[in-house]
mmCIF file of C-alpha atoms in Angstrom:
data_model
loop_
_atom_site.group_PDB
_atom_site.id
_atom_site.type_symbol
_atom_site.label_atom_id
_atom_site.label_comp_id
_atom_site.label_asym_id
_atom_site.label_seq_id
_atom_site.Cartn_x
_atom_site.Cartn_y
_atom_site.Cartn_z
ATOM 1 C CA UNK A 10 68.575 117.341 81.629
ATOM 2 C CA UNK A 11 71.799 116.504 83.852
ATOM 3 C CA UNK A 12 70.812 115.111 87.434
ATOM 4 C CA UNK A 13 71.966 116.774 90.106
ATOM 5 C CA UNK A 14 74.665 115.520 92.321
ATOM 6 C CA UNK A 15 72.999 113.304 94.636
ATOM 7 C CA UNK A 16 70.807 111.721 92.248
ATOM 8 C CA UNK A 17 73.639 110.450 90.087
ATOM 9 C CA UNK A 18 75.098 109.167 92.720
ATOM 10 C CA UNK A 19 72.590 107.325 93.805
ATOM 11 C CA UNK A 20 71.704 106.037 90.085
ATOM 12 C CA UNK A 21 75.586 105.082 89.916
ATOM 13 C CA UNK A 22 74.879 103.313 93.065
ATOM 14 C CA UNK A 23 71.912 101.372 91.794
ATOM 15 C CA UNK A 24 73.528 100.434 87.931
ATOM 16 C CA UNK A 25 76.889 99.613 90.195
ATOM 17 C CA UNK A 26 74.700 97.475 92.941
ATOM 18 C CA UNK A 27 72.517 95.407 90.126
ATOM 19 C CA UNK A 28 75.386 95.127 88.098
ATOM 20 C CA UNK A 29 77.672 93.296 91.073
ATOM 21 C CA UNK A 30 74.532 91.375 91.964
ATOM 22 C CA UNK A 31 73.971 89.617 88.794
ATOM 23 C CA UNK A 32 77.730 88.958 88.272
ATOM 24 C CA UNK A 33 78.281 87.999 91.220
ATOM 25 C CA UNK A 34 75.825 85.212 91.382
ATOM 26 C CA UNK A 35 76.720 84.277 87.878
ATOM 27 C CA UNK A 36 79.834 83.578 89.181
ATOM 28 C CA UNK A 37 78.874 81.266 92.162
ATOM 29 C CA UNK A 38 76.678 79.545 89.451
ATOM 30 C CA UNK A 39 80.264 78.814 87.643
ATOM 31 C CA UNK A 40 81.613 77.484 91.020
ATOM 32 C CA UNK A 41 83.583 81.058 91.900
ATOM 33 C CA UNK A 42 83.749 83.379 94.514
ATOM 34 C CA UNK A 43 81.242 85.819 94.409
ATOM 35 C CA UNK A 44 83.888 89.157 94.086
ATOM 36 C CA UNK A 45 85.257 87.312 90.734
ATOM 37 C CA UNK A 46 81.693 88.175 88.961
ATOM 38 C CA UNK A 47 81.824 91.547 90.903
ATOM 39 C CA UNK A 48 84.898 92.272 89.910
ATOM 40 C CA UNK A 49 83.706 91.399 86.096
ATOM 41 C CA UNK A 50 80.749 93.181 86.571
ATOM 42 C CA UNK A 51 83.395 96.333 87.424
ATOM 43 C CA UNK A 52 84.744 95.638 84.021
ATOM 44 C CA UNK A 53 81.686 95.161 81.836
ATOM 45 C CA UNK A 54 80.084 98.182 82.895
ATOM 46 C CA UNK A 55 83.111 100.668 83.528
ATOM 47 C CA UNK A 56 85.209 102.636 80.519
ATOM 48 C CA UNK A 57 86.658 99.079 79.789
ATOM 49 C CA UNK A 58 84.084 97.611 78.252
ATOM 50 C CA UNK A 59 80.751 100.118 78.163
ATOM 51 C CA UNK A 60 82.788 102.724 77.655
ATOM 52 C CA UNK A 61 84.375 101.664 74.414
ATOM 53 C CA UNK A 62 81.423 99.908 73.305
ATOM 54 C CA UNK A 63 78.555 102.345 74.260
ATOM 55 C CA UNK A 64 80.375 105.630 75.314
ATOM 56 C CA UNK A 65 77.021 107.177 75.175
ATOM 57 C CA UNK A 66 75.769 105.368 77.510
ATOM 58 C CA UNK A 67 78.413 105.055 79.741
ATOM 59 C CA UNK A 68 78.565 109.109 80.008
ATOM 60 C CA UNK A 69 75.203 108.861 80.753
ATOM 61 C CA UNK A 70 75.553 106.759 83.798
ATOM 62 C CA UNK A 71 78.955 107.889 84.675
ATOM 63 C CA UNK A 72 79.384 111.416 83.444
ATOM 64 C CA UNK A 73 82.786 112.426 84.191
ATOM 65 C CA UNK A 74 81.986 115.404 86.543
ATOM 66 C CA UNK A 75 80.427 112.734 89.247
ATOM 67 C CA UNK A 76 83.469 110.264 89.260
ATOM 68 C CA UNK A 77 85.313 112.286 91.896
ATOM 69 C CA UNK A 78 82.421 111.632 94.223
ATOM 70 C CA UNK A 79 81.520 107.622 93.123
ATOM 71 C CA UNK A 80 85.948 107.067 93.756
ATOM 72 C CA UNK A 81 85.503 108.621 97.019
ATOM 73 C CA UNK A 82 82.517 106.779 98.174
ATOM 74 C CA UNK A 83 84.318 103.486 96.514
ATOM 75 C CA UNK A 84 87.814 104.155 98.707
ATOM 76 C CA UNK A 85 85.251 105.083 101.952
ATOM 77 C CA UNK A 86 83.481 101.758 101.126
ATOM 78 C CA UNK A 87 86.969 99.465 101.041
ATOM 79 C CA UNK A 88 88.473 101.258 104.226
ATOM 80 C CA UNK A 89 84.882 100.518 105.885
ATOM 81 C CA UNK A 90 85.400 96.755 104.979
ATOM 82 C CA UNK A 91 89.391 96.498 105.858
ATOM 83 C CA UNK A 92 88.329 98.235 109.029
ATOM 84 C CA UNK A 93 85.893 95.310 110.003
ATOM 85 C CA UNK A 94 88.195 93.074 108.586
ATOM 86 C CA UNK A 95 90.560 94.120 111.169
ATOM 87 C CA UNK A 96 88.105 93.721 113.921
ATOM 88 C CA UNK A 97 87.662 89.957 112.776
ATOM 89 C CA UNK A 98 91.289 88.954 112.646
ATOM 90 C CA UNK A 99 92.029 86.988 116.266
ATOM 91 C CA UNK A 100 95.905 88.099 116.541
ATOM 92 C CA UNK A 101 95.917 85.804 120.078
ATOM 93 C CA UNK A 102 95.526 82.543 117.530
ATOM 94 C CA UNK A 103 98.466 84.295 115.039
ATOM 95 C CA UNK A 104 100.799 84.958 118.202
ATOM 96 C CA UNK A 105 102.668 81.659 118.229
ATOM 97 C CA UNK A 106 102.759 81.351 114.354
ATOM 98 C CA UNK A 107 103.904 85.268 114.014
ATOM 99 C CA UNK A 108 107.607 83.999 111.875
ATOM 100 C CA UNK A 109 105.873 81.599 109.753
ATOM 101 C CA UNK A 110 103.324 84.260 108.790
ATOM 102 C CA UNK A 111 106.331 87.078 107.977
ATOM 103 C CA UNK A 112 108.490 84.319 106.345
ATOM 104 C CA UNK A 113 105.133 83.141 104.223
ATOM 105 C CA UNK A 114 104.263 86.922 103.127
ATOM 106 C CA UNK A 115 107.725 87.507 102.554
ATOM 107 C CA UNK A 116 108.322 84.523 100.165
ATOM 108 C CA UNK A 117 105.176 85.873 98.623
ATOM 109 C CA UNK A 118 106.498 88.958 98.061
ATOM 110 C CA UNK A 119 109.964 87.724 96.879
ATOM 111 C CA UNK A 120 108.343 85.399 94.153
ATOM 112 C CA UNK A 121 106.455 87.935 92.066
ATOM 113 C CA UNK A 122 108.841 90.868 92.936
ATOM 114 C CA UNK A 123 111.584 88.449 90.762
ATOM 115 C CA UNK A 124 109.233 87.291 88.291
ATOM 116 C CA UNK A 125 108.865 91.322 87.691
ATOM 117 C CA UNK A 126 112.235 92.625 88.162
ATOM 118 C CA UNK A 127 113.015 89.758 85.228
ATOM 119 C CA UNK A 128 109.974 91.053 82.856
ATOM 120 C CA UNK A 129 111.399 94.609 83.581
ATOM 121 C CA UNK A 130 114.473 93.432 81.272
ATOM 122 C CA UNK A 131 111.506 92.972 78.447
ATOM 123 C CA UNK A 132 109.235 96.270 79.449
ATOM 124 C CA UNK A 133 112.016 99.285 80.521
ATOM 125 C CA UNK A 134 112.715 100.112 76.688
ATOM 126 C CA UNK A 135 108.916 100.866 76.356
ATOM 127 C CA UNK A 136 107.410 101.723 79.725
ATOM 128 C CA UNK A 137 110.262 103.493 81.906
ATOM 129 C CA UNK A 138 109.678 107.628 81.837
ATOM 130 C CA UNK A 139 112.599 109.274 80.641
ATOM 131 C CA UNK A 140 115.917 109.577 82.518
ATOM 132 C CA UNK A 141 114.515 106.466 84.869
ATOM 133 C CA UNK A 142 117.733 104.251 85.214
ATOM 134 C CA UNK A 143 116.642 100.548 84.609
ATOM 135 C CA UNK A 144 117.751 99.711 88.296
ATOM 136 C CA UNK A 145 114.464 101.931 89.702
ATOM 137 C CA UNK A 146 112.247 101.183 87.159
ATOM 138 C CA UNK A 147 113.325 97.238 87.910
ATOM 139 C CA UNK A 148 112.596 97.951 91.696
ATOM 140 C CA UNK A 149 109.639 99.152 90.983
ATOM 141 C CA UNK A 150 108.301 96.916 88.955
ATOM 142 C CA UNK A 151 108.906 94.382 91.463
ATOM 143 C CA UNK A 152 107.511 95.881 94.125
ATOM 144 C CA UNK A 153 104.647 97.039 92.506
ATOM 145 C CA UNK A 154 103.724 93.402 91.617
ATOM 146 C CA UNK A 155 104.174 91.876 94.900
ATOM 147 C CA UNK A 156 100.979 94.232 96.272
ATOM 148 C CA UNK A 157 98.150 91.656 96.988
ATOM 149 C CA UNK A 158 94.895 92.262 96.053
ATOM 150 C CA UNK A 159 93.946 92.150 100.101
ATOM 151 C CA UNK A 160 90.164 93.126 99.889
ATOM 152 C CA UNK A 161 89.770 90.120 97.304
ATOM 153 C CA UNK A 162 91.185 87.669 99.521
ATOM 154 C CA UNK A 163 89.248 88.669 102.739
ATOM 155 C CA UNK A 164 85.934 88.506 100.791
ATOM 156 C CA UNK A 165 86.999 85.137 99.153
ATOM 157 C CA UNK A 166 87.797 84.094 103.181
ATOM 158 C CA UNK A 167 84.711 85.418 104.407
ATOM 159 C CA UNK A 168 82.421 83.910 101.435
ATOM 160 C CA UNK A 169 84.272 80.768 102.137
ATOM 161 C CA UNK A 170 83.532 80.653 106.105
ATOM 162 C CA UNK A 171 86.808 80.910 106.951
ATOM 163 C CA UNK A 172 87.124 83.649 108.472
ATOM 164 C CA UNK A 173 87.481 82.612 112.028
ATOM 165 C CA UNK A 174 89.506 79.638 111.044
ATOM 166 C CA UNK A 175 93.100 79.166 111.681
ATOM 167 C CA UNK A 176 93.529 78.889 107.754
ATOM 168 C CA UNK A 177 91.712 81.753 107.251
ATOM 169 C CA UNK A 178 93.521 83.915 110.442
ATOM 170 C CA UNK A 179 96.640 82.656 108.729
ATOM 171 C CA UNK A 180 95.833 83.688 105.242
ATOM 172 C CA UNK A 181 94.754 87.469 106.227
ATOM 173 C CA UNK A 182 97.778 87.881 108.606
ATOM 174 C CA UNK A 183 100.216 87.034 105.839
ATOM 175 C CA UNK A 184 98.826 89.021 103.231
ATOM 176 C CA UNK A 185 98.544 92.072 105.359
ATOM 177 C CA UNK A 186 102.259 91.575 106.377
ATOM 178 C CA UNK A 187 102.766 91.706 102.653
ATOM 179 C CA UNK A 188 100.952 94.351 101.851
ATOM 180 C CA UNK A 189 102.259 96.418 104.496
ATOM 181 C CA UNK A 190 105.493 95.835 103.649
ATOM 182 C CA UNK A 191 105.415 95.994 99.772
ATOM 183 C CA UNK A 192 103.378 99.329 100.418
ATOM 184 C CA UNK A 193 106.000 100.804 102.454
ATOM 185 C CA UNK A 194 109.174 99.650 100.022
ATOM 186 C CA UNK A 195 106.716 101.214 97.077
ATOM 187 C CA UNK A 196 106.885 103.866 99.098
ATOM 188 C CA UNK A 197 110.412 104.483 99.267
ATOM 189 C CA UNK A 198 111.321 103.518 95.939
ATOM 190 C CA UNK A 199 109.237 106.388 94.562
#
């Protein structure tokens, strides 16, 4: 018989937390950040992957009444961890090097965003929703791409040590600039 709510959850929670584990320390074994393996584990054991290979099993695990529950526990779980992220960042050691942290993020957000806008010319015939002129979908595309993956990076800064490190300060700062900035064009754009 079905499980009720709380136990899925929690047996979600268990596959989900063994799964990270193991990839995760598969990963340092190959010389990478831990969140690469998690990430892969993410993957492996998600629609991707188990899904298409075992979707009997995968319903099992993840039946699709309980994913509105494990996606609001996972977005709870990454504003928990931005949150002490935020509590770790020293702004007093950013203060003098505030431009070169905007101009940094904002190279990094110009780079991509062109790389995009130029594969739009490739991807609009296909991919644009009707009666999107190729200027928006362009814009979008661009903007879209330029989003960091911020979480990643902090837990590659914190595995790393860096955290408290001028590099690391530096690294955080300019991809939240970016982020807060590509979020809020994103934003507009749609």
């Amino acid at each position: 018989g079905a499980l009720d709510p709380l136990s899925t959850l929690l047996a979600q929670l268990i596959v989900i937390g063994l799964a990270a584990r193991g990839a995760g320390w598969a990963a340092r074994k190959l010389g990478q950040p831990s969140v690469a393996g998690e990430i892969a584990s993410g993957i492996l054991i998600g629609p991707s992957l188990l899904g298409t290979a075992f979707p009997a099993a995968h319903a099992l695990v993840f039946p699709a009444l309980s994913m509105g529950a494990l996606g609001l526990l996972s977005q709870a779980g990454v504003v928990l961890f931005m949150f002490l992220v935020g509590l770790e960042l020293e702004l007093n050691a950013l203060s003098n090097r505030a431009d070169s942290a905007v101009g940094i993020s904002h190279a990094g957000i110009l780079a991509p965003g062109l790389l995009a806008m130029a594969l739009s010319l490739f991807l609009y015939e296909t991919y644009a929703p009707e009666g999107v002129p190729f200027w928006a979908f362009a814009l979008f595309m661009g903007t879209a791409m330029s989003i960091t993956a911020f979480p990643v990076l902090a837990r590659i800064i914190e595995e790393k040590g860096l955290s408290h490190s001028p590099l690391g300060n530096a690294a955080i700062a300019c991809a939240a600039i970016d982020d807060a900035t590509a979020w809020t064009l994103l934003a507009l754009l749609t």
